[in-house]
Every structure is written in C-alpha cells, then in structure tokens.
Amino acid sequence: MKFRCSLMEKRILQEKAKKCDLSLSEFIRRCALEQVTVERLSDDEIELYKMLIKYHNNFKAIGNLMRWRNQGLTQMVYDTAKEVKLHLKKFSK
C-alpha cells in the first residue's frame, strides 16, 4: 500500500516513528488502526525520573523524622513530596 505525503510530512513521520522506536511502516499502521504508540524515554529522561524518585523518598523520610517536632515544616516537606510525585506521574503518561 502506498500513499502520498510531502517531504516535510515524511520527515515528521520518520521522527515520530524513531521516538517510538518503531519502523516508519509500523508507526503508520498503528496510527491508521488507532493503536497506541508510546514515545520512548531517552537515557537522560530515565535518569531524571530516577532522581525524582529519590527526591520524593528523601522528602517523605525527612517529613517522617520531623513529624513530632515542627508541624508547619513537616507539612511543607510533605507538600514538596506531593509535588514531586505529581511530576513523576507526568512521566508515566
């Protein structure tokens, strides 16, 4: 099967297929059949994800250590941990 597209459209499709770690034909098939195509994370993005997990865990541990000493500071630490968790959820989408 063949279809026509401009050179620019072809380059865009090739780049999107590369980001999903798929061949161009497989990427186009999945798009045409409305199947899910997931962009792969780069090595840098994976490292950032791991670092955010460590930050989240560290903030939770700090909050647990300070729980009985200073309620206001403890809440701020927990809020920071929640904010990091929200950013982690964005990675998984």
PDB file of C-alpha atoms in Angstrom:
ATOM      1  CA  MET A   1       0.000   0.000   0.000  1.00  0.00           C
ATOM      2  CA  LYS A   2       1.297   3.458  -0.823  1.00  0.00           C
ATOM      3  CA  PHE A   3       0.163   6.954  -0.009  1.00  0.00           C
ATOM      4  CA  ARG A   4       1.386  10.403  -0.855  1.00  0.00           C
ATOM      5  CA  CYS A   5       2.711  12.977   1.533  1.00  0.00           C
ATOM      6  CA  SER A   6       5.062  15.929   1.304  1.00  0.00           C
ATOM      7  CA  LEU A   7       8.742  15.619   2.114  1.00  0.00           C
ATOM      8  CA  MET A   8       8.185  17.575   5.318  1.00  0.00           C
ATOM      9  CA  GLU A   9       5.350  15.265   6.393  1.00  0.00           C
ATOM     10  CA  LYS A  10       7.542  12.240   5.719  1.00  0.00           C
ATOM     11  CA  ARG A  11      10.334  13.644   7.874  1.00  0.00           C
ATOM     12  CA  ILE A  12       7.887  14.356  10.686  1.00  0.00           C
ATOM     13  CA  LEU A  13       6.508  10.804  10.479  1.00  0.00           C
ATOM     14  CA  GLN A  14      10.029   9.355  10.457  1.00  0.00           C
ATOM     15  CA  GLU A  15      10.993  11.394  13.519  1.00  0.00           C
ATOM     16  CA  LYS A  16       7.870  10.340  15.422  1.00  0.00           C
ATOM     17  CA  ALA A  17       8.456   6.693  14.494  1.00  0.00           C
ATOM     18  CA  LYS A  18      12.063   6.955  15.675  1.00  0.00           C
ATOM     19  CA  LYS A  19      10.951   8.421  19.026  1.00  0.00           C
ATOM     20  CA  CYS A  20       8.604   5.441  19.464  1.00  0.00           C
ATOM     21  CA  ASP A  21      11.363   3.016  18.446  1.00  0.00           C
ATOM     22  CA  LEU A  22       9.242   1.744  15.528  1.00  0.00           C
ATOM     23  CA  SER A  23       9.810   1.426  11.817  1.00  0.00           C
ATOM     24  CA  LEU A  24       8.016   4.002   9.699  1.00  0.00           C
ATOM     25  CA  SER A  25       5.613   1.409   8.288  1.00  0.00           C
ATOM     26  CA  GLU A  26       4.792   0.000  11.754  1.00  0.00           C
ATOM     27  CA  PHE A  27       4.223   3.506  13.116  1.00  0.00           C
ATOM     28  CA  ILE A  28       1.858   4.388  10.252  1.00  0.00           C
ATOM     29  CA  ARG A  29      -0.014   1.072  10.632  1.00  0.00           C
ATOM     30  CA  ARG A  30      -0.551   1.687  14.329  1.00  0.00           C
ATOM     31  CA  CYS A  31      -1.741   5.246  13.699  1.00  0.00           C
ATOM     32  CA  ALA A  32      -4.120   4.106  10.941  1.00  0.00           C
ATOM     33  CA  LEU A  33      -5.554   1.373  13.172  1.00  0.00           C
ATOM     34  CA  GLU A  34      -5.779   3.785  16.128  1.00  0.00           C
ATOM     35  CA  GLN A  35      -3.443   1.687  18.222  1.00  0.00           C
ATOM     36  CA  VAL A  36      -1.350   3.202  20.983  1.00  0.00           C
ATOM     37  CA  THR A  37       2.096   4.489  20.073  1.00  0.00           C
ATOM     38  CA  VAL A  38       4.275   5.310  23.060  1.00  0.00           C
ATOM     39  CA  GLU A  39       7.273   7.574  22.831  1.00  0.00           C
ATOM     40  CA  ARG A  40      10.308   6.002  24.464  1.00  0.00           C
ATOM     41  CA  LEU A  41      12.179   7.885  27.174  1.00  0.00           C
ATOM     42  CA  SER A  42      15.735   8.941  26.432  1.00  0.00           C
ATOM     43  CA  ASP A  43      18.575   7.964  28.755  1.00  0.00           C
ATOM     44  CA  ASP A  44      18.591  11.485  30.214  1.00  0.00           C
ATOM     45  CA  GLU A  45      14.850  11.339  30.897  1.00  0.00           C
ATOM     46  CA  ILE A  46      15.248   7.973  32.633  1.00  0.00           C
ATOM     47  CA  GLU A  47      17.988   9.425  34.850  1.00  0.00           C
ATOM     48  CA  LEU A  48      15.747  12.403  35.714  1.00  0.00           C
ATOM     49  CA  TYR A  49      12.912  10.020  36.569  1.00  0.00           C
ATOM     50  CA  LYS A  50      15.158   8.044  38.919  1.00  0.00           C
ATOM     51  CA  MET A  51      16.386  11.250  40.532  1.00  0.00           C
ATOM     52  CA  LEU A  52      12.809  12.447  41.129  1.00  0.00           C
ATOM     53  CA  ILE A  53      12.004   9.111  42.799  1.00  0.00           C
ATOM     54  CA  LYS A  54      14.968   9.580  45.142  1.00  0.00           C
ATOM     55  CA  TYR A  55      13.897  13.153  45.945  1.00  0.00           C
ATOM     56  CA  HIS A  56      10.352  12.015  46.694  1.00  0.00           C
ATOM     57  CA  ASN A  57      11.582   9.269  49.012  1.00  0.00           C
ATOM     58  CA  ASN A  58      14.016  11.619  50.757  1.00  0.00           C
ATOM     59  CA  PHE A  59      11.365  14.281  51.364  1.00  0.00           C
ATOM     60  CA  LYS A  60       9.000  11.667  52.792  1.00  0.00           C
ATOM     61  CA  ALA A  61      11.759  10.386  55.107  1.00  0.00           C
ATOM     62  CA  ILE A  62      12.585  13.924  56.278  1.00  0.00           C
ATOM     63  CA  GLY A  63       8.901  14.557  56.927  1.00  0.00           C
ATOM     64  CA  ASN A  64       8.641  11.382  58.967  1.00  0.00           C
ATOM     65  CA  LEU A  65      11.700  12.321  61.051  1.00  0.00           C
ATOM     66  CA  MET A  66      10.335  15.791  61.801  1.00  0.00           C
ATOM     67  CA  ARG A  67       6.706  14.798  62.312  1.00  0.00           C
ATOM     68  CA  TRP A  68       6.592  15.481  66.071  1.00  0.00           C
ATOM     69  CA  ARG A  69       8.982  18.436  66.218  1.00  0.00           C
ATOM     70  CA  ASN A  70       7.618  21.094  63.888  1.00  0.00           C
ATOM     71  CA  GLN A  71       4.196  20.547  62.330  1.00  0.00           C
ATOM     72  CA  GLY A  72       4.450  23.505  59.921  1.00  0.00           C
ATOM     73  CA  LEU A  73       7.796  22.447  58.500  1.00  0.00           C
ATOM     74  CA  THR A  74       6.663  18.837  58.321  1.00  0.00           C
ATOM     75  CA  GLN A  75       3.631  19.860  56.241  1.00  0.00           C
ATOM     76  CA  MET A  76       5.862  21.864  53.890  1.00  0.00           C
ATOM     77  CA  VAL A  77       8.104  18.842  53.382  1.00  0.00           C
ATOM     78  CA  TYR A  78       5.101  16.593  52.703  1.00  0.00           C
ATOM     79  CA  ASP A  79       3.721  19.159  50.233  1.00  0.00           C
ATOM     80  CA  THR A  80       7.059  19.168  48.410  1.00  0.00           C
ATOM     81  CA  ALA A  81       6.988  15.368  48.272  1.00  0.00           C
ATOM     82  CA  LYS A  82       3.465  15.505  46.794  1.00  0.00           C
ATOM     83  CA  GLU A  83       4.608  17.995  44.166  1.00  0.00           C
ATOM     84  CA  VAL A  84       7.493  15.719  43.155  1.00  0.00           C
ATOM     85  CA  LYS A  85       5.028  12.819  42.965  1.00  0.00           C
ATOM     86  CA  LEU A  86       2.830  14.832  40.564  1.00  0.00           C
ATOM     87  CA  HIS A  87       5.811  15.345  38.262  1.00  0.00           C
ATOM     88  CA  LEU A  88       6.562  11.619  38.419  1.00  0.00           C
ATOM     89  CA  LYS A  89       3.003  10.866  37.264  1.00  0.00           C
ATOM     90  CA  LYS A  90       3.542  13.111  34.227  1.00  0.00           C
ATOM     91  CA  PHE A  91       6.433  10.843  33.185  1.00  0.00           C
ATOM     92  CA  SER A  92       4.222   7.786  33.141  1.00  0.00           C
ATOM     93  CA  LYS A  93       1.693   9.302  30.721  1.00  0.00           C
TER      94      LYS A  93
END
